[in-house]
mmCIF file of C-alpha atoms in Angstrom:
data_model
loop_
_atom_site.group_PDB
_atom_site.id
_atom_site.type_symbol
_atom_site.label_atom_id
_atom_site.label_comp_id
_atom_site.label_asym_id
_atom_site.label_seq_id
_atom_site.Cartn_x
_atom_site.Cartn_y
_atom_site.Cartn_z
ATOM 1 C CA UNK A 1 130.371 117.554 136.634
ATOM 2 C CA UNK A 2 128.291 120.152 138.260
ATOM 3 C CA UNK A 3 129.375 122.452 135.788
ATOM 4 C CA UNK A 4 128.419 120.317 132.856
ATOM 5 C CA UNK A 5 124.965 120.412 134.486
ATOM 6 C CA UNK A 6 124.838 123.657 134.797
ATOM 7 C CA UNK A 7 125.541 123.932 131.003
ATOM 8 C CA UNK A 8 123.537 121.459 130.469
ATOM 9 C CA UNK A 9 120.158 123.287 131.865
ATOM 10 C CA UNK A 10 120.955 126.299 130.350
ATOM 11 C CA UNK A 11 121.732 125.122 127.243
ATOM 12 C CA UNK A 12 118.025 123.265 127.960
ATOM 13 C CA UNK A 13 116.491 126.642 128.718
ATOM 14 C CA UNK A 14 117.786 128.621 125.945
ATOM 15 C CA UNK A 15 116.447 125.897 123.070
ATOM 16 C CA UNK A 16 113.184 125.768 125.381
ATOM 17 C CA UNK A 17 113.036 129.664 124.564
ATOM 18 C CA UNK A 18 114.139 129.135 121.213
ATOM 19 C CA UNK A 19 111.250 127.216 120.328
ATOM 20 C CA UNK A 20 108.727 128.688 121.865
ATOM 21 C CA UNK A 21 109.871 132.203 120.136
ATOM 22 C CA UNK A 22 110.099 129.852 116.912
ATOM 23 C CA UNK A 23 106.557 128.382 117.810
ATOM 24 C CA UNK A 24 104.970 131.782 118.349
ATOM 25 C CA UNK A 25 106.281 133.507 115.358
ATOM 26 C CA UNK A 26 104.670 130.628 113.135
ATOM 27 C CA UNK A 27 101.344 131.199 114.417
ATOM 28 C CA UNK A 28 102.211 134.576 113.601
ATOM 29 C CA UNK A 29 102.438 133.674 109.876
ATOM 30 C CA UNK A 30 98.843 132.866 109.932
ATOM 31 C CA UNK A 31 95.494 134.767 109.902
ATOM 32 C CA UNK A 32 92.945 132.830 111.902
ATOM 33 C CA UNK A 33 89.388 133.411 111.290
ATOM 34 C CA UNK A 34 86.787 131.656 113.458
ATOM 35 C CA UNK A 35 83.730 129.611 111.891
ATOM 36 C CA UNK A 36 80.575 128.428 113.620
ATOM 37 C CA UNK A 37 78.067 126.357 111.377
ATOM 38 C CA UNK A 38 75.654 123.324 111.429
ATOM 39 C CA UNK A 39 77.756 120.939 110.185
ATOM 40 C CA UNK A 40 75.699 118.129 111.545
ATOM 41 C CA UNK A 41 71.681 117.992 112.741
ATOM 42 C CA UNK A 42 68.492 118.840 111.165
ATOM 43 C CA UNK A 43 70.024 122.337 108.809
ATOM 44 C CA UNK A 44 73.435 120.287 108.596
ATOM 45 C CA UNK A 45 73.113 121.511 104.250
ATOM 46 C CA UNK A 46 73.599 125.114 105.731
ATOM 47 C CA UNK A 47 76.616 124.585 107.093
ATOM 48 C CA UNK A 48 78.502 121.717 105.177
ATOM 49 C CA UNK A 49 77.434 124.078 101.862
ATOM 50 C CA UNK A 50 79.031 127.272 103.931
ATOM 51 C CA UNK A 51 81.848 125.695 104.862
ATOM 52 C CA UNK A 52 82.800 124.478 101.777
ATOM 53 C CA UNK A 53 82.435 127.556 100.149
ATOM 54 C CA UNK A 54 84.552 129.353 102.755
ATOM 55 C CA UNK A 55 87.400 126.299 102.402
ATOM 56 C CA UNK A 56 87.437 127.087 98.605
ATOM 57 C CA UNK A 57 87.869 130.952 99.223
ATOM 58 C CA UNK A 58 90.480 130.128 101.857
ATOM 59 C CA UNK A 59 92.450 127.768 99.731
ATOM 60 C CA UNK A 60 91.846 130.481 96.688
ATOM 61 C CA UNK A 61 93.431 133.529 98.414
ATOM 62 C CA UNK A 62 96.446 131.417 100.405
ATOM 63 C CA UNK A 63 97.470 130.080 96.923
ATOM 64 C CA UNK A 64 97.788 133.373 95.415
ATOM 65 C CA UNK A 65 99.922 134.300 98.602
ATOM 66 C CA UNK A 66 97.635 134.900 101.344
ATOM 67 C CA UNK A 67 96.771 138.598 102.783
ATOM 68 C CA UNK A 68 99.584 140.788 103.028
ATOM 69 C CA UNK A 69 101.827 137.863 102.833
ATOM 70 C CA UNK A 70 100.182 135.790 105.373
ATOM 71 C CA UNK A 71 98.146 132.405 104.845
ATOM 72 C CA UNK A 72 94.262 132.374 106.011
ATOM 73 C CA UNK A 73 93.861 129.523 109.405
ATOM 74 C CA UNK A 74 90.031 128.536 108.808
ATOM 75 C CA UNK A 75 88.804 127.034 112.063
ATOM 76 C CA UNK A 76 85.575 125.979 112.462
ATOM 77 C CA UNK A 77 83.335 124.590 115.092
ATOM 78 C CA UNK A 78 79.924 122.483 114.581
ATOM 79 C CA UNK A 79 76.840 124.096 116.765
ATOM 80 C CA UNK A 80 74.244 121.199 115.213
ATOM 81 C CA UNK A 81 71.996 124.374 114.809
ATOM 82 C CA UNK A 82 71.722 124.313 118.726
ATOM 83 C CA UNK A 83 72.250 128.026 120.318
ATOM 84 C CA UNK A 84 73.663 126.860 123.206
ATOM 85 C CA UNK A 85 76.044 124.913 121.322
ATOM 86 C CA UNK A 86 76.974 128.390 119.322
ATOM 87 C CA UNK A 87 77.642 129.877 122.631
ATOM 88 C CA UNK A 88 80.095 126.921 123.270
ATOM 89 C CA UNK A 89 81.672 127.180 120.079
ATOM 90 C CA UNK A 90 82.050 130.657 120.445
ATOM 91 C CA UNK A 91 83.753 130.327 123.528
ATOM 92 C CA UNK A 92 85.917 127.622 122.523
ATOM 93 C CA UNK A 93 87.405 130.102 119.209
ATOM 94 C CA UNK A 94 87.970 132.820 121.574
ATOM 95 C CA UNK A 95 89.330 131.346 124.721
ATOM 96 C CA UNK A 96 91.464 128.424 123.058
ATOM 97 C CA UNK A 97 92.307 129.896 119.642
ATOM 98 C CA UNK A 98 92.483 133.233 120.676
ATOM 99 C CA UNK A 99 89.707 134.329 117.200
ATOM 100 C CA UNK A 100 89.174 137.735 116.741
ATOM 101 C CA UNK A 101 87.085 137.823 113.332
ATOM 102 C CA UNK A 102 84.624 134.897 113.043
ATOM 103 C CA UNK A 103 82.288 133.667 109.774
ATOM 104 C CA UNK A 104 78.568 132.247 111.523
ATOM 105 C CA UNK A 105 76.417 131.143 112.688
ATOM 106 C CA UNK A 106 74.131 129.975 110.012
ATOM 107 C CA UNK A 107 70.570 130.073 110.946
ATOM 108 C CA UNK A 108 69.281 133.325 113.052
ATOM 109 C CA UNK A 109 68.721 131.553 116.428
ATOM 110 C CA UNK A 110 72.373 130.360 117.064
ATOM 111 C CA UNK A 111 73.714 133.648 115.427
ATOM 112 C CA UNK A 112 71.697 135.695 117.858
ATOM 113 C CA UNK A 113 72.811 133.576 120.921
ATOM 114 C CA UNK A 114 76.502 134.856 120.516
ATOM 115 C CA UNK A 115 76.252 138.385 118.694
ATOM 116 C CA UNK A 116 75.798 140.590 122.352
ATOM 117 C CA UNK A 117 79.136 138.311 123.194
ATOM 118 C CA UNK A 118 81.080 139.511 120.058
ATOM 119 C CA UNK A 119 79.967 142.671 120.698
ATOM 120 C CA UNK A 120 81.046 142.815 124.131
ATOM 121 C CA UNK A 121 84.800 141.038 123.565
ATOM 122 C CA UNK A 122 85.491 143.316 120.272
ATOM 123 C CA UNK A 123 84.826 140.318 117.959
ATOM 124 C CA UNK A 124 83.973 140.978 114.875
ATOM 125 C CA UNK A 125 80.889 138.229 113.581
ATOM 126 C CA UNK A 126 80.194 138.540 109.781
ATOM 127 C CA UNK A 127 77.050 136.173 109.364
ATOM 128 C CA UNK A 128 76.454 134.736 106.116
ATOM 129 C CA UNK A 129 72.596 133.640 106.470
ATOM 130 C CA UNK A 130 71.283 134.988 109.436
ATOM 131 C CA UNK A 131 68.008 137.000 108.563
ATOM 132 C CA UNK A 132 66.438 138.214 111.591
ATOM 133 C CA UNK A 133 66.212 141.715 111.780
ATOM 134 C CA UNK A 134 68.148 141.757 115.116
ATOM 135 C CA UNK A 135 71.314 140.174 114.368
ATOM 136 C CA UNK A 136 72.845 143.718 114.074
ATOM 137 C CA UNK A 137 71.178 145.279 116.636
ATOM 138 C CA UNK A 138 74.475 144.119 118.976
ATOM 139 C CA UNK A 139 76.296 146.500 118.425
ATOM 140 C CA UNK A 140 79.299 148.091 115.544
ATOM 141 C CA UNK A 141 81.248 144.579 115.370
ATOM 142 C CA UNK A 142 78.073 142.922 113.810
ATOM 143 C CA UNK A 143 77.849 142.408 109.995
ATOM 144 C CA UNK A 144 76.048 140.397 107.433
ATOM 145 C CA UNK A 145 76.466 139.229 104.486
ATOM 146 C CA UNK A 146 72.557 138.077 103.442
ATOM 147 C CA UNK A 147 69.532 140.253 103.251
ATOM 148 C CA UNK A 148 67.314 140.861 106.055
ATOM 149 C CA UNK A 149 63.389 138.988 106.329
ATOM 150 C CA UNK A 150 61.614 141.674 106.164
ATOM 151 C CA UNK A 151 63.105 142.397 102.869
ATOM 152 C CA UNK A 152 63.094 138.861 101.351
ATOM 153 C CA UNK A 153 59.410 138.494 102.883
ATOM 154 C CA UNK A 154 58.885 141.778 100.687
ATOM 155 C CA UNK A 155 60.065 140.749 97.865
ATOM 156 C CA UNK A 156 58.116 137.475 98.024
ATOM 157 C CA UNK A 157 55.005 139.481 98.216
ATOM 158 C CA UNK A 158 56.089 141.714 95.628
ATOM 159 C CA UNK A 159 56.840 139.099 93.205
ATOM 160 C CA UNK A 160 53.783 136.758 94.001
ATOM 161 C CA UNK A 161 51.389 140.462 92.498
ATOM 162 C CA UNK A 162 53.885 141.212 90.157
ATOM 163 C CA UNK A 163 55.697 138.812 88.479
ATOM 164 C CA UNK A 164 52.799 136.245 89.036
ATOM 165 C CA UNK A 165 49.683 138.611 88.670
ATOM 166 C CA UNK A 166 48.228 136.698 91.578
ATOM 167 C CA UNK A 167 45.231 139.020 93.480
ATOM 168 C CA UNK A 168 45.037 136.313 96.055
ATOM 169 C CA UNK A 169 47.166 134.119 98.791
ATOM 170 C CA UNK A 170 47.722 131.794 101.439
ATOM 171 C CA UNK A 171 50.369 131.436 103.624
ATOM 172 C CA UNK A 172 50.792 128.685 106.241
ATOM 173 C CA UNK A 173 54.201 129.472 108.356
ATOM 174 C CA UNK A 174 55.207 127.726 112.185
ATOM 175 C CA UNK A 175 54.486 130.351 114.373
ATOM 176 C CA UNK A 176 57.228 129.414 116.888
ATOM 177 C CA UNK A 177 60.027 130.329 114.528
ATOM 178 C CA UNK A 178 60.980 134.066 114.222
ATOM 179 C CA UNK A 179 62.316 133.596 110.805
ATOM 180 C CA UNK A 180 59.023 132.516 109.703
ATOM 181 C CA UNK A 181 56.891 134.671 110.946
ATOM 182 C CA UNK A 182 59.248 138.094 110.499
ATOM 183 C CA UNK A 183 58.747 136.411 106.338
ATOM 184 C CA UNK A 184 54.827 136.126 106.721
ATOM 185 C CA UNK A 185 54.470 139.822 108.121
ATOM 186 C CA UNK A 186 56.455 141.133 105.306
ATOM 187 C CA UNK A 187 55.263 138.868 102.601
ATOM 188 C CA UNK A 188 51.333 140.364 103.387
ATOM 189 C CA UNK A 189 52.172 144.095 104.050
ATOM 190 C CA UNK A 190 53.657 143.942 100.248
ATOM 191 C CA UNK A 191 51.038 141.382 99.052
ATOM 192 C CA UNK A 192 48.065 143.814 100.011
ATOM 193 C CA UNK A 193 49.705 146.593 99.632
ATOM 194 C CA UNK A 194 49.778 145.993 96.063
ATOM 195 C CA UNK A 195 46.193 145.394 95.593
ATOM 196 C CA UNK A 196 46.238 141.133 96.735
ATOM 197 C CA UNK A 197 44.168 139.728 99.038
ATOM 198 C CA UNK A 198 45.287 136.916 102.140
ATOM 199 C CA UNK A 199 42.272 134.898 101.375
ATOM 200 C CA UNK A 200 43.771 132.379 104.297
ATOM 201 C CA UNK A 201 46.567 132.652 106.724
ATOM 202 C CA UNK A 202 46.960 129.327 108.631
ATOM 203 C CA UNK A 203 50.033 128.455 111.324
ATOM 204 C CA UNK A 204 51.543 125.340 112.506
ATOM 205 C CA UNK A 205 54.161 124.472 115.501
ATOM 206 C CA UNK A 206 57.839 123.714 114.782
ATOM 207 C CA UNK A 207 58.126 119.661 114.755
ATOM 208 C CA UNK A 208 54.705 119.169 113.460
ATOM 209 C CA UNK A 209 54.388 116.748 110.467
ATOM 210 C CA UNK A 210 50.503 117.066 109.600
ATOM 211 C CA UNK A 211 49.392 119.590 107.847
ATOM 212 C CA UNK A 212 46.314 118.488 106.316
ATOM 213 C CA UNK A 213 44.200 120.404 108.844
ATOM 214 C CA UNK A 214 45.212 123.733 107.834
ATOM 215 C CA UNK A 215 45.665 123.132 104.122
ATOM 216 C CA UNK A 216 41.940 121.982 103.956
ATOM 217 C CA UNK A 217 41.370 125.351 104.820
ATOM 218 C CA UNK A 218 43.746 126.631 101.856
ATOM 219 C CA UNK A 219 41.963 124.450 99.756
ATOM 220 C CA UNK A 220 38.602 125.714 100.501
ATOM 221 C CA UNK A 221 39.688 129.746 100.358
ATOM 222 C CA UNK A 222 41.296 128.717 96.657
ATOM 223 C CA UNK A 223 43.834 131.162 96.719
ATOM 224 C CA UNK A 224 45.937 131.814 93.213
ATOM 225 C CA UNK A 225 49.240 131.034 95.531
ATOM 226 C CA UNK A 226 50.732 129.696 98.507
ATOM 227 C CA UNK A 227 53.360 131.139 100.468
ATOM 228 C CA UNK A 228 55.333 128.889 102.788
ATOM 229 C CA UNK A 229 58.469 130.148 104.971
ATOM 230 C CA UNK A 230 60.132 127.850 106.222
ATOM 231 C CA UNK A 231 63.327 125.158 106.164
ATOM 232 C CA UNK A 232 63.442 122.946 103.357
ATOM 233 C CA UNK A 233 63.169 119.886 105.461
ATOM 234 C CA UNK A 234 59.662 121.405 106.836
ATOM 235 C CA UNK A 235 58.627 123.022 103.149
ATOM 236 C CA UNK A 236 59.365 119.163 101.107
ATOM 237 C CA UNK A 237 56.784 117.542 103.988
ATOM 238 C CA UNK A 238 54.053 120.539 103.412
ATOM 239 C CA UNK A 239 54.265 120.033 99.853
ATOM 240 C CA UNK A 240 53.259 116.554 99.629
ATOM 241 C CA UNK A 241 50.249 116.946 101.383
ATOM 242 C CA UNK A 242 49.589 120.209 99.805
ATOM 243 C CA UNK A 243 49.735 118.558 96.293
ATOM 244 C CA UNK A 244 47.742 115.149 97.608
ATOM 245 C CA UNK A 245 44.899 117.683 98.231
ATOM 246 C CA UNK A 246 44.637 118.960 94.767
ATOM 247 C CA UNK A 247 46.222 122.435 95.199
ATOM 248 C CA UNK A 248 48.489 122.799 92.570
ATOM 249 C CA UNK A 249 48.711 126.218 92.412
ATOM 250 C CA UNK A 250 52.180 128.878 92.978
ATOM 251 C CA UNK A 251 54.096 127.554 96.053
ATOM 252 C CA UNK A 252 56.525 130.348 97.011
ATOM 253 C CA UNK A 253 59.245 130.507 99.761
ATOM 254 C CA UNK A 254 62.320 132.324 100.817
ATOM 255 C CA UNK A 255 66.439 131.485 101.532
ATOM 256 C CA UNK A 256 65.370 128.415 103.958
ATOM 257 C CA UNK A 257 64.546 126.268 101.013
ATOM 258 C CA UNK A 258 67.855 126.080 99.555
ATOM 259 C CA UNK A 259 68.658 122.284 99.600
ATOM 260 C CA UNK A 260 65.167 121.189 98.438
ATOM 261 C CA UNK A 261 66.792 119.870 95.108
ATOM 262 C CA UNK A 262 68.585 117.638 97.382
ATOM 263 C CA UNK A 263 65.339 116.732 99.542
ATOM 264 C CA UNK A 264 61.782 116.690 97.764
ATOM 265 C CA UNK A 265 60.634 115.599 94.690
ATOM 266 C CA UNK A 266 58.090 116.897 91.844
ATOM 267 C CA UNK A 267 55.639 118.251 94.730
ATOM 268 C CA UNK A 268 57.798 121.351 94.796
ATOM 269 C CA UNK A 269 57.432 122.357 90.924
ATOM 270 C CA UNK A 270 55.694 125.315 90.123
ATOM 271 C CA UNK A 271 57.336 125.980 93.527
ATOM 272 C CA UNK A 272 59.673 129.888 93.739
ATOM 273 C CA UNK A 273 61.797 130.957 96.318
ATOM 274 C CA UNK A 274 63.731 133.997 97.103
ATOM 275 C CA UNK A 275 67.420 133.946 97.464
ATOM 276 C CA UNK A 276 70.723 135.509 97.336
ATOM 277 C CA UNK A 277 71.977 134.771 93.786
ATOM 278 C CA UNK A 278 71.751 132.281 90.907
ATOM 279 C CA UNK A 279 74.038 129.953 89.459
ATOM 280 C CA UNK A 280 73.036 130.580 86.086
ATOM 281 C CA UNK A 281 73.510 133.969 86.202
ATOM 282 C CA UNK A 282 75.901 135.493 83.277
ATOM 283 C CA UNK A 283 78.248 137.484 85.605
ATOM 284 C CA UNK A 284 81.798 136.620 85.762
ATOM 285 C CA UNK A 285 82.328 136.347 88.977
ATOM 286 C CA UNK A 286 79.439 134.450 89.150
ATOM 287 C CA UNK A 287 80.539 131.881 86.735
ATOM 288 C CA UNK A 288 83.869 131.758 88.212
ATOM 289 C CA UNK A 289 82.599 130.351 91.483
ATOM 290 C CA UNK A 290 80.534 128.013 89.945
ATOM 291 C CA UNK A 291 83.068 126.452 87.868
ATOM 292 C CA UNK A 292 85.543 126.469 90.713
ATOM 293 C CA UNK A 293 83.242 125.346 93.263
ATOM 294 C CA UNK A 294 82.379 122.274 90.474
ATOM 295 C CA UNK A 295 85.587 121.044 90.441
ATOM 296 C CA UNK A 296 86.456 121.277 93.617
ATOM 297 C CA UNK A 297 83.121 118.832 94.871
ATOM 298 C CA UNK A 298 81.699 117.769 91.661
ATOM 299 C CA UNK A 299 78.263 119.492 92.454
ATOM 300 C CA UNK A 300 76.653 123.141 91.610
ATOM 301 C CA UNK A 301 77.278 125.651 94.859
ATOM 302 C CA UNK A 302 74.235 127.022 96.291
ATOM 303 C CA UNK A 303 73.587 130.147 98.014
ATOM 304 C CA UNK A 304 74.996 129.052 101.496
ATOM 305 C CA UNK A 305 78.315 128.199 99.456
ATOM 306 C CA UNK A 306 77.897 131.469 97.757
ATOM 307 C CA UNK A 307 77.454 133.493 101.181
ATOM 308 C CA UNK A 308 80.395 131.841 103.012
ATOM 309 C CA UNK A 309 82.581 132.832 100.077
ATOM 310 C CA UNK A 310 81.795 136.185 99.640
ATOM 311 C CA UNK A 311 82.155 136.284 103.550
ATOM 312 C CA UNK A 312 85.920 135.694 103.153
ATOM 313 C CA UNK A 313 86.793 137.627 100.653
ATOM 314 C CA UNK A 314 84.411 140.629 102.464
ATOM 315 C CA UNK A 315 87.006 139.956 105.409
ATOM 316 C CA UNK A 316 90.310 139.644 103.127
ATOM 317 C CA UNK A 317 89.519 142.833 101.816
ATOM 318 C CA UNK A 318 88.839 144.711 104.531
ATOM 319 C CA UNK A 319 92.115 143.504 106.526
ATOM 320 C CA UNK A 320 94.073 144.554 102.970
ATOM 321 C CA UNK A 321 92.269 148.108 103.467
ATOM 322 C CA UNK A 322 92.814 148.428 107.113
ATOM 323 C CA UNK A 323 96.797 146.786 106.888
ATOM 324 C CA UNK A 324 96.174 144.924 110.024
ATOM 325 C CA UNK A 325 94.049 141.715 111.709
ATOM 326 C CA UNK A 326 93.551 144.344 114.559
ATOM 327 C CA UNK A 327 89.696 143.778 114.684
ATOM 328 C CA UNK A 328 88.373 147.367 115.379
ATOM 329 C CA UNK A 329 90.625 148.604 112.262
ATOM 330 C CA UNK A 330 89.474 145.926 110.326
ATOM 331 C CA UNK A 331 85.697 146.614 111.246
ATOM 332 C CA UNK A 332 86.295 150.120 110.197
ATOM 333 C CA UNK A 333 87.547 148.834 106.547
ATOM 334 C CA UNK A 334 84.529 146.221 106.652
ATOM 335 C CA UNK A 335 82.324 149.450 107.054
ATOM 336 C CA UNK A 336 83.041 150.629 103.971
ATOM 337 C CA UNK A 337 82.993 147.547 102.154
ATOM 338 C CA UNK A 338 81.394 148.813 98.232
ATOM 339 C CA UNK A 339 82.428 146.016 95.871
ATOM 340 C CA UNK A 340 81.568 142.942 93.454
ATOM 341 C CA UNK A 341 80.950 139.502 94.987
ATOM 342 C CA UNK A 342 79.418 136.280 93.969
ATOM 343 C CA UNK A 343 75.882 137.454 95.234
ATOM 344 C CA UNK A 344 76.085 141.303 93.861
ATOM 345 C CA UNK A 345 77.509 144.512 94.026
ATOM 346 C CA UNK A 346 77.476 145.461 98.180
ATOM 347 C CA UNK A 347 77.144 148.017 100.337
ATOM 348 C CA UNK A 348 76.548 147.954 103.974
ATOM 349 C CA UNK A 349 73.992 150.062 105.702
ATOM 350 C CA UNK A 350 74.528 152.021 109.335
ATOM 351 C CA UNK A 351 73.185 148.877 110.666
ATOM 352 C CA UNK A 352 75.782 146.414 108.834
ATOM 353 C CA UNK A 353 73.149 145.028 107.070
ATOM 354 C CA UNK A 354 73.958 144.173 103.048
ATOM 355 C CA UNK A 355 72.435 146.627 100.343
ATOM 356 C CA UNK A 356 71.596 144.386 97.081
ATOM 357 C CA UNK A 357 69.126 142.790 95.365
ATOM 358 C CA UNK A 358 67.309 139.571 95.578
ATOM 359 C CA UNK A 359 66.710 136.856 92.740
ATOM 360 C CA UNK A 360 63.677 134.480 92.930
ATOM 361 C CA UNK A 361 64.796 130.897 91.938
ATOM 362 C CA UNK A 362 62.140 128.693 90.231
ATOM 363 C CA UNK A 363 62.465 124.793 90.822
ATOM 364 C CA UNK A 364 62.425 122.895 87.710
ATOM 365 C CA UNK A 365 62.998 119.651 86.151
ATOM 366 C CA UNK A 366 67.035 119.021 85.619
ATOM 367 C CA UNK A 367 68.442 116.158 83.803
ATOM 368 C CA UNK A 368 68.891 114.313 87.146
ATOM 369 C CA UNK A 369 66.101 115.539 88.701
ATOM 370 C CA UNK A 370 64.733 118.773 90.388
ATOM 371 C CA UNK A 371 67.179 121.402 89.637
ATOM 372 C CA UNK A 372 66.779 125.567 90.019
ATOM 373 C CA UNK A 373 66.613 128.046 87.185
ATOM 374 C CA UNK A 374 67.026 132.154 87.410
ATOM 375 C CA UNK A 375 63.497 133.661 87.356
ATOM 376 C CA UNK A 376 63.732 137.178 88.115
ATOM 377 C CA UNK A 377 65.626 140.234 89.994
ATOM 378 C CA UNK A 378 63.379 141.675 92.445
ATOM 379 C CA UNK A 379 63.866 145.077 94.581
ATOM 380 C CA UNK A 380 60.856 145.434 97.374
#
């Protein structure tokens, strides 16, 4: 009897062992990559549009056998655009699912609140729409995948004397948001630089919902545009009031108003707005996404979709390059990332910040309501 027990436990202990060796090497078969986006709260269209984009890269790549014969594990946790919720999230992907290559955050506040953490664990963050200038300061295991603000602020000012011949502005941005006011700096050095005039420069808080104040001041300076850089939630409130006082000039914008097709009405026509590609656009890879992306969810991608794609397959290639998931290998292949994606040709700079060019979308009247059309390629 005691000897059948004896059997008995090690018999136990050797299929224990078994399937914890048959456990590990499973996980093994898998690449995880780390997400952090906005999937719910006030920017929650950042991150649902990311995320789906990144899902339809994922499913893409694993159904044309994965990299280096591995599938791609996509896990992603929701920071409600809340950096201390980032910071939790991040911790969570490290600590519990052991990430070691991570997609996010979205907006530049939570992305900043975690990239001195990747830095310091040897994590390397590729963020698809963080803009602030200091996301890569961090360190070598920082990348993006977007263009900086003080390029897309450039570029708005570039194309407002340009491409819309205007010798005069306005620009009303919240002064509490970084992202706003790194676009208003830029957008005026350009603007006057070629020749424009600021006729008015007016700020507001973060929050605030009346504008009329400071836009009775536009009014009166009668500038030939309006530059506004900010969120689409904030942008589709300024525009009502902006149009109910008779300004109906050029409204122009940056990224952040991605998702006003989905959120304002015909206040925004006439309204243009840098961003990182267009869905009309005739390139193939281009038109691939879109028509993918379509019939996956039955809607047209925007840029946030766009970003979170080429995000993956940035990643993907770089781990082919390198032959590994070891992260500082595959940050070494990410370096020298110099390829087509959905939103251009890219390069990365010594900072790991993208080298490509902008398009400025124009918001027009769709069959269904306010859709965007391609206006222009602009470099500052």
């Amino acid at each position: 009897m005691k000897k059948f027990v004896r059997n008995a436990a090690l018999m136990a202990v050797a299929l224990a062992s078994f399937c914890l060796m048959s456990c590990s090497s499973s996980k093994s078969d898998t690449i995880k990559i780390g997400g952090i986006a906005p999937l719910s709260g006030g920017v929650a269209v950042y991150g649902i549009e990311c995320k789906n984009g990144i899902d339809l890269a994922v499913a893409e790549i694993n159904a044309a056998g994965g990299i280096n014969g591995k599938n791609i594990e996509f896990i992603c946790e929701d920071d409600e655009g809340d950096p201390a919720k980032s910071v939790n999230a991040y911790k969570k992907l490290t600590t519990q699912n052991g990430i070691r290559m991570m997609i996010g955050s979205l907006t530049s506040g939570c992305t900043l609140a975690i990239t001195n953490l990747a830095q310091s664990n040897g994590v390397i963050q590729l963020a698809p729409a963080a803009t602030a200038v200091a996301i890569t300061d961090a360190g070598n295991y920082i990348f993006r995948a977007c263009y900086t603000d003080p390029f897309q602020g450039k570029v708005g000012g570039k194309f407002a004397a340009d491409n819309l011949g205007a010798k005069t502005a306005a620009v009303l941005y919240d002064i509490q948001n970084d992202y706003s006011v790194g676009l208003t700096d830029n957008f005026i050095e350009r603007f006057t630089s070629l020749g424009g005039t600021v006729v008015s420069k007016e700020s507001y808080s973060t929050d605030d919902k009346d504008f009329n104040a400071q836009l009775t001041k536009i009014k009166n300076a009668n500038p030939e545009v309006v530059y506004l850089p900010d969120y689409y939630g904030t942008v589709a409130l300024i525009a009502k009031q902006l149009r109910a006082q008779g300004i109906d000039v050029p409204i122009i914008g940056a990224d952040g108003w991605d998702g006003l097709t989905n959120n304002a009405g015909d206040e925004v026509l006439n309204g243009y707005y840098s961003n990182h590609y267009a869905t009309d656009s005739d390139s193939p890879a281009v038109q691939k996404f879109v028509s993918s992306f379509r019939g996956k969810y039955n809607k047209a991608p925007n840029a946030f979709a766009a970003l979170g794609y080429d995000c993956v397959y940035m990643l993907r290639d770089a781990i082919v390059k390198a032959g590994t998931t070891d992260a500082a290998k595959v940050r070494d292949a990410l370096e020298s990332t110099n390829g087509d994606y959905v939103t251009g040709h890219l390069t990365f700079d010594e900072k790991h910040n993208p080298v490509k060019s902008a398009v400025m979308i124009k918001l027009v009247k769709g069959s269904n309501g306010l859709d965007t059309a391609y206006e222009a390629t602009v470099n500052p």
